[in-house]
Structures are given as C-alpha cells and as structure tokens.
Coordinates of C-alpha atoms in Angstrom, one line a residue:
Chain A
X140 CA 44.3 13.4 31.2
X141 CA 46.8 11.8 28.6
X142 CA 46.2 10.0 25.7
X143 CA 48.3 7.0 24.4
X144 CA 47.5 5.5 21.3
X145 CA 49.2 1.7 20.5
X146 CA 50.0 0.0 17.8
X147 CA 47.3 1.6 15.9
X148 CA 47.3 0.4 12.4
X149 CA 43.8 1.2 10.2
X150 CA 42.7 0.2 6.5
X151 CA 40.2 1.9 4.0
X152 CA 39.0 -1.0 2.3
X153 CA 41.9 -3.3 1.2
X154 CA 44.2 0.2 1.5
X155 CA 46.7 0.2 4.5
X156 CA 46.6 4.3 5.6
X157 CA 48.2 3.7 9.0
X158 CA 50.6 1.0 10.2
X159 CA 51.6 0.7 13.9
X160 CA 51.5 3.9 15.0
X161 CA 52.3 4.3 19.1
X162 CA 53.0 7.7 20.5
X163 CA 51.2 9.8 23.9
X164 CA 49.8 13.1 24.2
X165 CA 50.5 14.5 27.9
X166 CA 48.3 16.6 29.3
X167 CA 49.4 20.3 28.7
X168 CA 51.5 19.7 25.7
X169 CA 50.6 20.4 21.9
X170 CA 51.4 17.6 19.6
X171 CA 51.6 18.5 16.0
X172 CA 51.0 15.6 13.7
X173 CA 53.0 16.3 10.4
X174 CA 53.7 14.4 6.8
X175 CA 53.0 13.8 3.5
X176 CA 49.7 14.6 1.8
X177 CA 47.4 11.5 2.2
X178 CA 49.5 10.2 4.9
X179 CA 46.7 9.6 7.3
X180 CA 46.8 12.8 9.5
X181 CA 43.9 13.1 9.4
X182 CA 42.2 9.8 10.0
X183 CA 44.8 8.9 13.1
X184 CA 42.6 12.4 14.6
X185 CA 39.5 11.0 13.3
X186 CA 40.8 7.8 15.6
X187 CA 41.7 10.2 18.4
X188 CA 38.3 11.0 19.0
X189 CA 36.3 8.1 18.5
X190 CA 34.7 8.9 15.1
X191 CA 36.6 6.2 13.6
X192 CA 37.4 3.0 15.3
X193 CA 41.3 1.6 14.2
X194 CA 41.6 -1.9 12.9
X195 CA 43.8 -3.1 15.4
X196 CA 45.8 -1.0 18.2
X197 CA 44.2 0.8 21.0
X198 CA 43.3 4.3 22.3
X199 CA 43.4 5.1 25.6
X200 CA 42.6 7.8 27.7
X201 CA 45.1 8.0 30.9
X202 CA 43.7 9.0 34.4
X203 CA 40.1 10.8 34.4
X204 CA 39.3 14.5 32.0
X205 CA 39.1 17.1 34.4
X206 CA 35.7 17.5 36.5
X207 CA 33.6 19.8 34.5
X208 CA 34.4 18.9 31.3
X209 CA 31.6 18.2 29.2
X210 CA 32.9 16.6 26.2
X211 CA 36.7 15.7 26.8
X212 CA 37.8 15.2 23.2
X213 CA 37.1 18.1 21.3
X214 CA 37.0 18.8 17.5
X215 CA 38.6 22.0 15.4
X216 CA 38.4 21.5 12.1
X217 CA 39.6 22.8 9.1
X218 CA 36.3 23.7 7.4
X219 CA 34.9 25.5 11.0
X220 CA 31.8 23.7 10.3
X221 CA 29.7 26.0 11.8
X222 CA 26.1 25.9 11.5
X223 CA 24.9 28.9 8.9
X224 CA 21.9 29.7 10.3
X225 CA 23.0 29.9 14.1
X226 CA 25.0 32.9 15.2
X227 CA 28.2 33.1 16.6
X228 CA 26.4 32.9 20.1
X229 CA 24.3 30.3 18.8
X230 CA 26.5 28.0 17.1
X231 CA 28.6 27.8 20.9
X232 CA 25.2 27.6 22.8
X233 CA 24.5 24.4 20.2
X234 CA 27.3 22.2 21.7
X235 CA 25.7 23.1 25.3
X236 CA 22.3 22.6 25.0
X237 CA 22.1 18.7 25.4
X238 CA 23.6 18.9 28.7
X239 CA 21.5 20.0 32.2
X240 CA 22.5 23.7 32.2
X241 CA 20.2 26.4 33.0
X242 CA 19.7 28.9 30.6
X243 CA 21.7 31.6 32.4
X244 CA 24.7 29.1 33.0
X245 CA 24.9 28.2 29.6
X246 CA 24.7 31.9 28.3
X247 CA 27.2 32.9 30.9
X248 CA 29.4 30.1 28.8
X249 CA 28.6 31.5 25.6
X250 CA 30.0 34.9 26.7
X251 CA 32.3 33.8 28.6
X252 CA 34.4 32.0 26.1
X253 CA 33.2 34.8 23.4
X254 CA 35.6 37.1 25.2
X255 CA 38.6 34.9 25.9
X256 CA 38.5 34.6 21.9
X257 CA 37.5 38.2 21.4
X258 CA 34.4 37.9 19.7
X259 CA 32.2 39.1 22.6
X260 CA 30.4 42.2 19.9
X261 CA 30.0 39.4 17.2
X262 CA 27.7 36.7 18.9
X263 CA 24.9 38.2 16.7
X264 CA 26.6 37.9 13.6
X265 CA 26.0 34.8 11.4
X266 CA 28.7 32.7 9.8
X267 CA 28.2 34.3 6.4
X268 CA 29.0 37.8 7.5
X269 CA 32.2 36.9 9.5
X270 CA 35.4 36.4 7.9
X271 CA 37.4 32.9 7.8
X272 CA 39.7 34.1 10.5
X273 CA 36.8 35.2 12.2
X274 CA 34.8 31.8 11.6
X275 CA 37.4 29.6 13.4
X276 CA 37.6 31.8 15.9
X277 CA 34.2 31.1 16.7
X278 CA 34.5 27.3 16.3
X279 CA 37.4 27.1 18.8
X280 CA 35.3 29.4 21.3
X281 CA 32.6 26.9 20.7
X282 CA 35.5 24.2 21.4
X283 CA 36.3 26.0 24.7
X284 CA 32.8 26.0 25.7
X285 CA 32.5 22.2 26.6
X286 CA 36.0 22.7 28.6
X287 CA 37.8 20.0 26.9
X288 CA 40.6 18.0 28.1
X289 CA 42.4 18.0 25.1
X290 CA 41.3 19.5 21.7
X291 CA 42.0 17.5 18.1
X292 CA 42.9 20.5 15.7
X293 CA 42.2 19.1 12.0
X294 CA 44.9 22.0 10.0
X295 CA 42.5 24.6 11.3
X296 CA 44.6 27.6 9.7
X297 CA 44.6 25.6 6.5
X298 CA 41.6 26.9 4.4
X299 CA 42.8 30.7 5.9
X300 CA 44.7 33.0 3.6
X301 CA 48.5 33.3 5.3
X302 CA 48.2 37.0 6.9
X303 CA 45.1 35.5 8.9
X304 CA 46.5 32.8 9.1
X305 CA 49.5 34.0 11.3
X306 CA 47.4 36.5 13.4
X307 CA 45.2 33.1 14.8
X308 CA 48.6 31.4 15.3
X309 CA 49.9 34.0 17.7
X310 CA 46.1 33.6 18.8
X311 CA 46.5 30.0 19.6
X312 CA 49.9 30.7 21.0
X313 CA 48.5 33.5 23.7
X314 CA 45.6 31.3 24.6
X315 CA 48.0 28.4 25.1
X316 CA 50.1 30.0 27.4
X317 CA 46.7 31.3 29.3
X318 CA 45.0 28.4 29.2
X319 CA 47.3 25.4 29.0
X320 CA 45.1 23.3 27.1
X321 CA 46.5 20.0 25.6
X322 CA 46.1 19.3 21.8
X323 CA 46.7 17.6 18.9
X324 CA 47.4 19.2 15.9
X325 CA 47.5 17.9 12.6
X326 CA 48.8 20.3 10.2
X327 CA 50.9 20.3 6.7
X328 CA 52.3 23.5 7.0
X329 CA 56.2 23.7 9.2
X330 CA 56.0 26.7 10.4
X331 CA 53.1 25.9 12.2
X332 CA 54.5 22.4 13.8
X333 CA 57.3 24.4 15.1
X334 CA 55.7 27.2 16.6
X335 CA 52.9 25.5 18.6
X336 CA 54.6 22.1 18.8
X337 CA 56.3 20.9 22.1
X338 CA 56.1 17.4 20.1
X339 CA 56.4 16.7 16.7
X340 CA 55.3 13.6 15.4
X341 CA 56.6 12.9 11.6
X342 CA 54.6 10.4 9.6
X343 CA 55.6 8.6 6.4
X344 CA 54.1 8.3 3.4
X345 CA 51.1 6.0 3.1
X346 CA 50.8 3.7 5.0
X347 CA 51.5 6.3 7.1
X348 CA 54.6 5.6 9.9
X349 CA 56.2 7.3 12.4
X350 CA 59.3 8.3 10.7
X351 CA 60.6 10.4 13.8
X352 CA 59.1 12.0 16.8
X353 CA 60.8 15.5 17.5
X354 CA 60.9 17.6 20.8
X355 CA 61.1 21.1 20.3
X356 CA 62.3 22.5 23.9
X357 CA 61.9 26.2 23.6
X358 CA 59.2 28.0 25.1
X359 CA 56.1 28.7 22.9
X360 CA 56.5 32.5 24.5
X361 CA 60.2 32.5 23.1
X362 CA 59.3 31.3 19.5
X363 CA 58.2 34.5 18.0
X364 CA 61.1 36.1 18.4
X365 CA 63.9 33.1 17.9
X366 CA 62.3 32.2 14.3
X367 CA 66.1 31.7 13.4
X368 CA 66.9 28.6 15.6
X369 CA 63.1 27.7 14.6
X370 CA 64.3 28.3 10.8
X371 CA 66.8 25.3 11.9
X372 CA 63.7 22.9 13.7
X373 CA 62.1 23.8 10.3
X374 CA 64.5 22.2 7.5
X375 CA 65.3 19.3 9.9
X376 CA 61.9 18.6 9.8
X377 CA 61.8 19.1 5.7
X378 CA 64.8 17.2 5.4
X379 CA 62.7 14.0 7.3
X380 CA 59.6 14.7 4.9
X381 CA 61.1 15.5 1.7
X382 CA 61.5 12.2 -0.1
X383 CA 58.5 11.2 1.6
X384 CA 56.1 14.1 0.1
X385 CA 58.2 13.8 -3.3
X386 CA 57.4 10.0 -3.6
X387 CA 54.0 10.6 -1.9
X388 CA 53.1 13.5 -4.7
X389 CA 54.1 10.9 -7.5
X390 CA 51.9 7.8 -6.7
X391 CA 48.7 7.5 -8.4
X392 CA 45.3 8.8 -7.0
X393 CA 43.7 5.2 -7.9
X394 CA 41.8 4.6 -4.5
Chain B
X253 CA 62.6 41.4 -42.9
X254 CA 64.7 44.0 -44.6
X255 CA 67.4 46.4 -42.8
X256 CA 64.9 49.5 -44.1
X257 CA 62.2 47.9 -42.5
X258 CA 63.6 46.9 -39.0
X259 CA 65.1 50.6 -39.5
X260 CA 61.8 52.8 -40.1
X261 CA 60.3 50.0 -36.9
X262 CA 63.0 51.5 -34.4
X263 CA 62.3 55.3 -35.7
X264 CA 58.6 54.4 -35.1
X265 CA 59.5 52.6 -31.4
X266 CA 61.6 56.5 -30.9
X267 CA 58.6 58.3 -31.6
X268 CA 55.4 58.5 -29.2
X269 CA 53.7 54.9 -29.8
X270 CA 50.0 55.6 -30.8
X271 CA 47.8 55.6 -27.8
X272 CA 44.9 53.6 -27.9
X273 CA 42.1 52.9 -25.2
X274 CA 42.3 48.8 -24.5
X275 CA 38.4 47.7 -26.4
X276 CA 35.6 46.7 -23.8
X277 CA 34.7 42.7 -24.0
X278 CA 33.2 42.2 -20.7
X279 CA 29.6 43.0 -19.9
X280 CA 26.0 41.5 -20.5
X281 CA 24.8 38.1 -19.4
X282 CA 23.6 39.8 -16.5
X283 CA 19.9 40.5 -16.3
X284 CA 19.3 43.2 -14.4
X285 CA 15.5 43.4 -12.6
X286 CA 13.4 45.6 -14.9
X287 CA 9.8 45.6 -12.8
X288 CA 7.7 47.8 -15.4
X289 CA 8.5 45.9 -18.1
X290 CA 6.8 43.2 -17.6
X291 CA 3.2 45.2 -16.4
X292 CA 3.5 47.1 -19.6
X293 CA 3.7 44.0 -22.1
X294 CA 0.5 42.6 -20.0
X295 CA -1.1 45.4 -20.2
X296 CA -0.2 45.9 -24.2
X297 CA -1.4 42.5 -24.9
X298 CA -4.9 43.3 -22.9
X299 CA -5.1 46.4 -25.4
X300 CA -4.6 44.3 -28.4
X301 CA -7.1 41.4 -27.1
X302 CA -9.6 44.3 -26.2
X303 CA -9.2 46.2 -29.6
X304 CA -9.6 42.9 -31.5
X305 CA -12.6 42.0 -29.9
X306 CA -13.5 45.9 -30.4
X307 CA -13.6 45.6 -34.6
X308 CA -14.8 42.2 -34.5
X309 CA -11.4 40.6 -36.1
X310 CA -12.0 37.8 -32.3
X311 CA -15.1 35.9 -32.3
X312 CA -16.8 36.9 -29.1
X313 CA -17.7 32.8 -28.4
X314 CA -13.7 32.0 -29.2
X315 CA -12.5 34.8 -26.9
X316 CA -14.8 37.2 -25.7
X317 CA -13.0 41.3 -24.6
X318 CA -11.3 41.5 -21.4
X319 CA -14.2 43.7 -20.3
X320 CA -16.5 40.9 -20.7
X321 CA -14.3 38.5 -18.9
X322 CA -14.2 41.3 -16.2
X323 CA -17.7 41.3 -16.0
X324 CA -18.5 38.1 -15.7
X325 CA -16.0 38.2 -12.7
X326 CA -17.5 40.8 -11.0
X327 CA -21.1 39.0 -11.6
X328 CA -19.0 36.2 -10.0
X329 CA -18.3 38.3 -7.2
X330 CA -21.5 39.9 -7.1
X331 CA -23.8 37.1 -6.2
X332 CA -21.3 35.7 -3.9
X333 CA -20.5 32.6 -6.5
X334 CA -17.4 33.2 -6.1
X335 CA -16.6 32.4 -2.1
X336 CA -18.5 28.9 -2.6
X337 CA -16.3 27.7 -5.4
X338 CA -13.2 29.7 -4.5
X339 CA -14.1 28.3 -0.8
X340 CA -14.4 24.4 -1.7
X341 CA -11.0 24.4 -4.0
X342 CA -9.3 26.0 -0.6
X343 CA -10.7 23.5 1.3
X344 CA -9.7 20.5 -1.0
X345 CA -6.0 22.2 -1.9
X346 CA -5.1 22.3 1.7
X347 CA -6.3 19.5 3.0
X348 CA -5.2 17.4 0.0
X349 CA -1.4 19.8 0.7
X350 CA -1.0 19.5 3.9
X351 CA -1.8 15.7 4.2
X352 CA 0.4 15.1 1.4
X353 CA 2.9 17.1 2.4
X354 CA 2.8 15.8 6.1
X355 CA 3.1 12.1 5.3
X356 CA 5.8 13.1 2.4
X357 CA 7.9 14.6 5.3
X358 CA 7.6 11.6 7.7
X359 CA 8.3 8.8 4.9
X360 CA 10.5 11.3 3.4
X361 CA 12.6 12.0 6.4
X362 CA 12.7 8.3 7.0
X363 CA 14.2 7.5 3.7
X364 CA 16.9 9.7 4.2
X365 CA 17.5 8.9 7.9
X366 CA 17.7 4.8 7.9
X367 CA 19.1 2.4 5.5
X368 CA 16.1 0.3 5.5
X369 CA 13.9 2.8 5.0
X370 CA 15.5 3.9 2.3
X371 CA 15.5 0.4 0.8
X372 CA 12.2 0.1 0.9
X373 CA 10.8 4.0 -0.1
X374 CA 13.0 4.5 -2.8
X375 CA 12.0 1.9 -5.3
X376 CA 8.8 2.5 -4.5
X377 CA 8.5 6.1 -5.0
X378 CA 10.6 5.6 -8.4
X379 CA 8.0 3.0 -9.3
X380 CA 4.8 5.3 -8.6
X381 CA 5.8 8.9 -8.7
X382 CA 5.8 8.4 -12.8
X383 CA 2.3 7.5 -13.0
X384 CA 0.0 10.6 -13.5
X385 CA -2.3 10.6 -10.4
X386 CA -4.9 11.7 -12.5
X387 CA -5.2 8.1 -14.4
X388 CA -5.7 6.9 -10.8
X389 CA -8.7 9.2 -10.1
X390 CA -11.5 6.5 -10.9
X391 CA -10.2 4.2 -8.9
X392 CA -10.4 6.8 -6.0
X393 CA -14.0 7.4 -7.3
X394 CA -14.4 3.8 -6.4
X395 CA -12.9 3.7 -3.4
X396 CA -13.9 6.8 -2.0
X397 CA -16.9 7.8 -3.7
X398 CA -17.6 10.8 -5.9
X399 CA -17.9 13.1 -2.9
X400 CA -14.8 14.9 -1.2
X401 CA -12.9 12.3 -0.1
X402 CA -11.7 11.1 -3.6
X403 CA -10.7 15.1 -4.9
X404 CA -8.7 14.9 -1.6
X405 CA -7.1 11.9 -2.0
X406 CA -5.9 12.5 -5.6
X407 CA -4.2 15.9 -4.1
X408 CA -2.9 14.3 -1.2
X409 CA -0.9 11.1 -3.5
X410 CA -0.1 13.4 -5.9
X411 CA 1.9 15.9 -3.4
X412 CA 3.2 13.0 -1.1
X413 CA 5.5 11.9 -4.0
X414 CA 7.5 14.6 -5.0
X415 CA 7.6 15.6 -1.3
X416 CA 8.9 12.1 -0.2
X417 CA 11.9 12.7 -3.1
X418 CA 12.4 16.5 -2.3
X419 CA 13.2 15.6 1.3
X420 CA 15.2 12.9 1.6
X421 CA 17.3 14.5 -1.5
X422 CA 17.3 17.9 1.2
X423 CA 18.6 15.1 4.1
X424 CA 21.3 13.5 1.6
X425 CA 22.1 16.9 0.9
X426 CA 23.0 17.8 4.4
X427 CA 27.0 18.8 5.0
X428 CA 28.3 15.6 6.4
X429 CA 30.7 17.6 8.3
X430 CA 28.4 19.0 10.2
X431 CA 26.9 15.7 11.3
X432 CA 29.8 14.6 12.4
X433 CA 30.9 17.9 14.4
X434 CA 27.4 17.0 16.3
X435 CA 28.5 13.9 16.6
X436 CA 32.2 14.9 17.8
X437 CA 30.7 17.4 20.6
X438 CA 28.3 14.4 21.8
X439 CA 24.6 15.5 21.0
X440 CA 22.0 13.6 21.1
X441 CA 20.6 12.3 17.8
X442 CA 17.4 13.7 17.8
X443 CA 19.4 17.2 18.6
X444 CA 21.5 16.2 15.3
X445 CA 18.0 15.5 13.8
X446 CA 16.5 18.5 14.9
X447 CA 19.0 21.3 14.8
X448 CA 21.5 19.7 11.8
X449 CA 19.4 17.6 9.5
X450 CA 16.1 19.1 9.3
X451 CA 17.6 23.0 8.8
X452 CA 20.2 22.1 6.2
X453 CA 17.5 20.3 4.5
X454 CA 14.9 23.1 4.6
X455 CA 16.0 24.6 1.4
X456 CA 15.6 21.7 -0.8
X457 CA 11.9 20.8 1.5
X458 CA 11.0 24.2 0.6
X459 CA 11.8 24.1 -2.9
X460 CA 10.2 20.0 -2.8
X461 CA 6.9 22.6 -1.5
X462 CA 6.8 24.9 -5.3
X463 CA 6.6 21.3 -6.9
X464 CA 4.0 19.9 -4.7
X465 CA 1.6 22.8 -4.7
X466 CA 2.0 23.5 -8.3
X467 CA 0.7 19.7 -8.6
X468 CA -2.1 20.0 -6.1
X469 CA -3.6 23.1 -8.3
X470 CA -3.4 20.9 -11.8
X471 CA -4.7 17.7 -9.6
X472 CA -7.9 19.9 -7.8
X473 CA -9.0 21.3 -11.0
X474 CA -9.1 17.9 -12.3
X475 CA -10.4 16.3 -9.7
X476 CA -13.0 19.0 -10.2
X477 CA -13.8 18.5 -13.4
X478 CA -15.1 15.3 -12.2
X479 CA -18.6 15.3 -10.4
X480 CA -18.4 18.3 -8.5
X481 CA -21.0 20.7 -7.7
X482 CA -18.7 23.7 -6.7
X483 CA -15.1 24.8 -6.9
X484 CA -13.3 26.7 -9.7
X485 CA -12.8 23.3 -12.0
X486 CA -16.2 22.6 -11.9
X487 CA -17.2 25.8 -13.0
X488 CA -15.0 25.6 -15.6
X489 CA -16.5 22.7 -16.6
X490 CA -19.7 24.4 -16.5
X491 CA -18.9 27.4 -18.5
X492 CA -17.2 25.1 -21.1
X493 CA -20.5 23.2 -21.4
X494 CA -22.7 26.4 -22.0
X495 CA -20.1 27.8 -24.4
X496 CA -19.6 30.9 -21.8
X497 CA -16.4 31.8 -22.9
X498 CA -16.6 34.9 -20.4
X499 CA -17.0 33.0 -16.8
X500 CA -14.5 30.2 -18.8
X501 CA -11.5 32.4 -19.0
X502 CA -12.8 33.9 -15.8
X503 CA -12.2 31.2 -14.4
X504 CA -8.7 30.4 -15.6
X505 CA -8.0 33.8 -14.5
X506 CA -8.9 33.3 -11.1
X507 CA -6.8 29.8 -11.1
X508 CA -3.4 32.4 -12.3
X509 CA -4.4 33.9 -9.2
X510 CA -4.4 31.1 -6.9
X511 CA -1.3 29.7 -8.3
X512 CA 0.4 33.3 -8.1
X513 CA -1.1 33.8 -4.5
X514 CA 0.7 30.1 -3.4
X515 CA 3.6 31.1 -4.9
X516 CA 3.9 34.5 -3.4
X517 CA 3.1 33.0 0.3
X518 CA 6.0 30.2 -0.4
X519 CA 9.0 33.2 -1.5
X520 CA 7.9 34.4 1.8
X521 CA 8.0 31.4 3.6
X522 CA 11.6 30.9 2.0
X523 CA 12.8 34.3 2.7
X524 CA 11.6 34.0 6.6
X525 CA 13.2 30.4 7.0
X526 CA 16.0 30.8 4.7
X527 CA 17.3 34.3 5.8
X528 CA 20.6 33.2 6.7
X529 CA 21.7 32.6 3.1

C-alpha cells in the first residue's frame, strides 16, 4: 500500500502551518520528513493518519493494506505513550484486544513481536522500571503487533539520550532490512534522515513547503560503514535547512 | 597593589597553599520517617492529662482522667452500647458514601467526557458545592422525615459534590497523548473509556474519596445530633446533655477511630490500585 498526499495545505486558527504539500510514500521505502522547528512535521503525520483532517488537499491510500493488517496506519511517537500501569506485554496486548482474536492468538502476538524487538524477558516489567530506549522499544513492538502497512514515526529517538539513541537506530535499521516495513519519519536530527531515509522530504519554514525532496540511493545495510559519503548527504541537507532554521529560530512564539 | 605585596603573594603561591576541606551547605529539608516519635508525644500528653486530673489542677466535669474516659468506653463496650450506635453510624456513612460517591462518578465522569455535560454540571456544582449541606439538613427533615432517610441524604449530597469535581478534574487530567494513541490504533471508545480514561483518572478519584469521606463523618455526626436515637453523634449529644464528660470524649475518641480506620482502608486501596506509580 502507498500513500500520496496532494496539495495538502492546513491552518491552526488564522495560522497557515502547511501550504501545498504533494509527495508519496511507496510501500517498502522510509520517508524521513525533515525541517525547521515548528515547521509542521509533525502535524502533516498527524494528517497522515487521520487524527487531523487537512484544510484542503487529499490523503490517499493507494491499492488495499496488506490482508491481516489490523490497523494499517500506525503510530510511534516520541513520548512512547505507553500506558503506566500495563506491562510491556500488556501495553501490546492493549492495541489487540478490540479485535476478534482468541486469547492464545493474541498472546502468541504479544510474544511474538516481544522477541523480534528483544524484549521477550521484559513483558512483566512496567514502563516505570524500563529505561527510555527500552520504552520505545516496547511501543514499536506494540506498533508491530497490529501488522501495519506503513508506520508514522513522530522523532521517536528524540526524547532518548544520543548513545541510546544510536543503538535503536541500528535497531530500526536491522528490523528494516528483516521486515521491510514502509514508514514515515519525521525527525529533526540529520543523521538520522540519512541513515534510515531512502527519501528525504525537506520542509520550509512555516508555512511549511517542500523545499526539496532528496533520494538517498545507498543501501540502508551500507550506511553504517560509508558515514563519509553520508557526512556529504548530511551538509547538503544542512545547507537546504540552514537559513530556514536560522529565520525559523528568530520569529516570534506569538501563536 | 605594591611590588612587595604582589612579591610575598608569589612566594606564598611557591609554598604548599593551605588545605582546607570545601564547608558542607547541602542537607536538611528532608524529613525522614521517625515512627516512635510520634506514639511517645501521645503517650506524654496522656501522662500529663492523667497527672493533672491526678492532683486535681483539671476539673473532673471539664475533662475527666484518661482512665475515666477508658472506663466509660469499656462500660460502652460492656453492655453492648457500643455495636448499636457504632452499628447505625456504619450503616448511614456507607450508604450515604457509596450513594454519593456512585452518582458523583456517573455525573462526574459525564462532565468530563461530553461538552454538554460539562456545560451543564459545572456551573451547577460551582453554584452548590459552597453551600454547607448541613444548612440544608431541615429541609431534608422536611422532605424526608426525621427518620433515616434524611441523615442519609445529607451524607449522600454532601459526598456527591466533591466527588462530581474530583473526577472530572482526574478525566481532564488524563495524558491526552494517550487518548489519542488509542485513538491512532483504532479502539473502540468505551475501550479508551475503560482502559485510558478511567485508570489515569484513578489517582485524582481516589484522592476526590479522602475528601468525600472526611465530609460524610462531619455530615453523620451532625445529622446525628439531630433526632436520633442511636449512633455515635447522638450519643454525643447525649453525654453533652447530662454533663458526662467521660462517655463525651469517649465518644470523640471513638469518631478518631472511625476517621483513622477510613483512612487506613483508603492508603490501602490507593497502594492496591495505584501500584504502578
């Protein structure tokens, strides 16, 4: 399943946060959405999965999700918001119980995807006693649970310190290349864009535009160990946001 | 500065520099739990009250010896007193609490669920949760009758109030961003109701439940105090009216009780509930 957003353009209010924005996510691609602070990141992902609906401008979804998925567009976000009195377990089993599974299907999920994001010794454990690395962790096994078609990732390494934050990245990057899921992933950080990004999309400052769209061609395996030519991706990038960041950092927060 | 000076500075700076240990300026503001501290000052203040009403410096009709007050609680005890009035407070407490507390949760759970609800609670709650329910206890004796049904009813009014406001303050209170990862993963909203709302809002219903009961005790002993044959107020009441200071402060004593007991069962209930915290 693809998605293709058109002319999507979306006010808070009199404010203006996105204007005309038009660009696809193919299925088994990551999309990294990039720009300025306040640029409207993350409200075009808020769009993306129908918890917002855009002024004008469409979102489509192209051909049909893949049989068996229960909820197609699926959340990550950047504060994990995991329930903190569920356990790990419980906090997956949560997002399966309103559909008709028996209880042994739906705990064969809950381990299921519990291993593939190595936390199978701690579904027991709640939220408060698990690390932040270890709290996303278990909201994007509770993402895998309901076999998405394409997952909307809201900076999910943002509110991790950077050594975590770089162990979930080559994470994301190994279940990638297992799992081939598609994604969208709206981030601030570079390094990031260019290491899970086969596309990515620069917006401009408010009202945010699409400034550029850049195609990174190197194999996510390759990355890790090519972070000179990825250096490269990295200022080009910085060289499109710069001015915009620089003139986004100096308007006034009266909103 | 003078050359001597800066001179006799550098000969100083050549030398060993005098060592001292950097001064301590953290510490205290920290209370640390101290559990015999506070049995000992009860039980010095008992001593005091007993030795003064030993040498006849207290008035046995102001405030008759501990002992005394003992005894009449064990006379209470004794002739079985005790489980009719202890037994008709219960009875009036909880079914005033629960009632109140019941309805509080509904109306309260509205408010915070629905805009119109809200709309419509709100005011009113701000409108009548001033007014002591006490002032409103004639009318209930009018309404009601003198019998049980008014005691209840002032206990029940006077709990559904701050109940209404402790829970839809708890539902307000909720992490939006959890609602709307429920939302995001499709459930259904009474799920979000059920396994979102109502647990993130359980701290603040709990702590809506100290208020409430703490109410429903200074409600049932007035209520009491008011044409009843038993229950604790009413044998207050009674004491008060015979000038039996003994069974009086017996009385009070067993009303610390009841008010410690509640709150004892409701740290429990918030440990048990809340454990995740």
């Amino acid at each position: 399943m693809d998605l293709r957003l058109r002319g999507i353009t979306h006010f808070y209010g009199d404010l203006e946060v996105l204007r005309d924005v038009d660009f696809g996510v193919e299925a088994g691609q990551i999309v990294c959405l990039i720009g300025p602070s306040g640029c409207g990141k993350s409200t075009l992902l808020r769009l993306l999965g129908g918890l917002e609906r855009p002024a004008h401008g469409e979102i489509l979804q192209l051909g049909a999700p893949p049989a068996g998925s229960l909820n197609p567009l699926t959340y990550v976000f950047q504060d994990f918001a995991l329930l903190p009195w569920r356990t790990a377990a419980g906090n997956v089993s949560l997002v399966l119980e309103d559909h008709p599974l028996s209880r042994r299907e739906r705990s064969e999920i809950v381990a299921d995807v519990l291993a593939r994001t190595k936390l199978s010794e701690f579904a027991q454990v709640l939220p408060r006693q698990l690390s932040g690395g270890m709290k996303q962790r278990v909201a994007i096994a509770r993402a895998l649970a309901v076999r998405p078609a394409c997952l909307l990732m809201d900076e999910p390494l943002s509110a991790l310190d950077s050594q975590t934050r770089e162990l979930l990245l080559d994470d994301l990057v190994e279940l990638w290349l297992r799992e081939r899921f598609t994604a969208c992933y709206v981030t601030h950080n570079l390094a990031e864009a260019v290491r899970l990004g086969h596309k990515v999309v620069v917006l401009s400052r408010r009202p945010g535009r699409i400034r550029e769209i850049v195609e990174i061609d190197m194999p996510l395996e390759q990355r890790k160990h090519a972070l000179a030519e990825l250096q490269e991706q990295q200022s080009r990038l910085w060289e499109l946001m710069r001015e915009e960041a620089m003139a986004a950092d100096r308007e006034l927060a009266d909103v | 500065m003078s050359d001597e000076a800066l001179a006799e500075r550098g000969a100083a700076g050549a030398a060993a520099p005098v060592a001292r240990p950097v001064p301590f300026r953290g510490g205290g503001f920290a209370p640390r739990p101290m559990r015999l501290v506070g049995l000992v000052l009860f039980l010095v203040l008992l001593g005091l009250w007993e030795l003064g009403s030993r040498t006849g410096w207290i008035g046995p009709l102001v405030l008759p010896a501990p002992t005394a007050v003992f005894e009449a609680f064990r006379q209470l005890v004794v002739s079985g007193q005790i489980w009719l009035h202890l037994g008709a407070s219960l009875q009036r407490l909880l079914l005033g609490w629960f009632g109140g507390t019941l309805l509080g949760l509904l109306v309260g759970l509205a408010a915070g669920l629905f805009s119109m609800a809200r709309a419509g609670v709100v005011p009113l709650v701000a409108a009548l949760f001033p007014i002591p329910k006490i002032a409103l206890l004639p009318l209930f004796i009018i309404w009601f009758g003198i019998g049980e049904e008014s005691k209840v009813a002032t206990i029940l009014f006077g709990t559904f109030f701050p109940t209404v406001i402790a829970v839809y303050g708890g539902v307000d209170n909720v992490d939006r961003n959890l609602i709307r990862m429920g939302q995001s993963f499709g459930l259904s909203w009474l799920s979000i109701v059920r396994k979102i709302v109502l647990p993130g809002a359980l701290p603040a219903i709990l702590s809506g439940f100290r208020i409430s009961a703490a109410i429903a005790i200074i409600l049932l002993v007035a209520a009491e105090m008011i044409g009843a044959e038993y229950g604790i107020g009413a044998y207050i009441l009674l004491a008060g009216n015979l000038m039996a200071t003994d069974q009086l402060i017996a009385g009070v004593a067993i009303l610390s009780m009841l008010g410690l007991a509640v709150s004892w069962l409701l740290g429990r209930a918030e440990r048990y509930f809340l454990r995740w915290r």
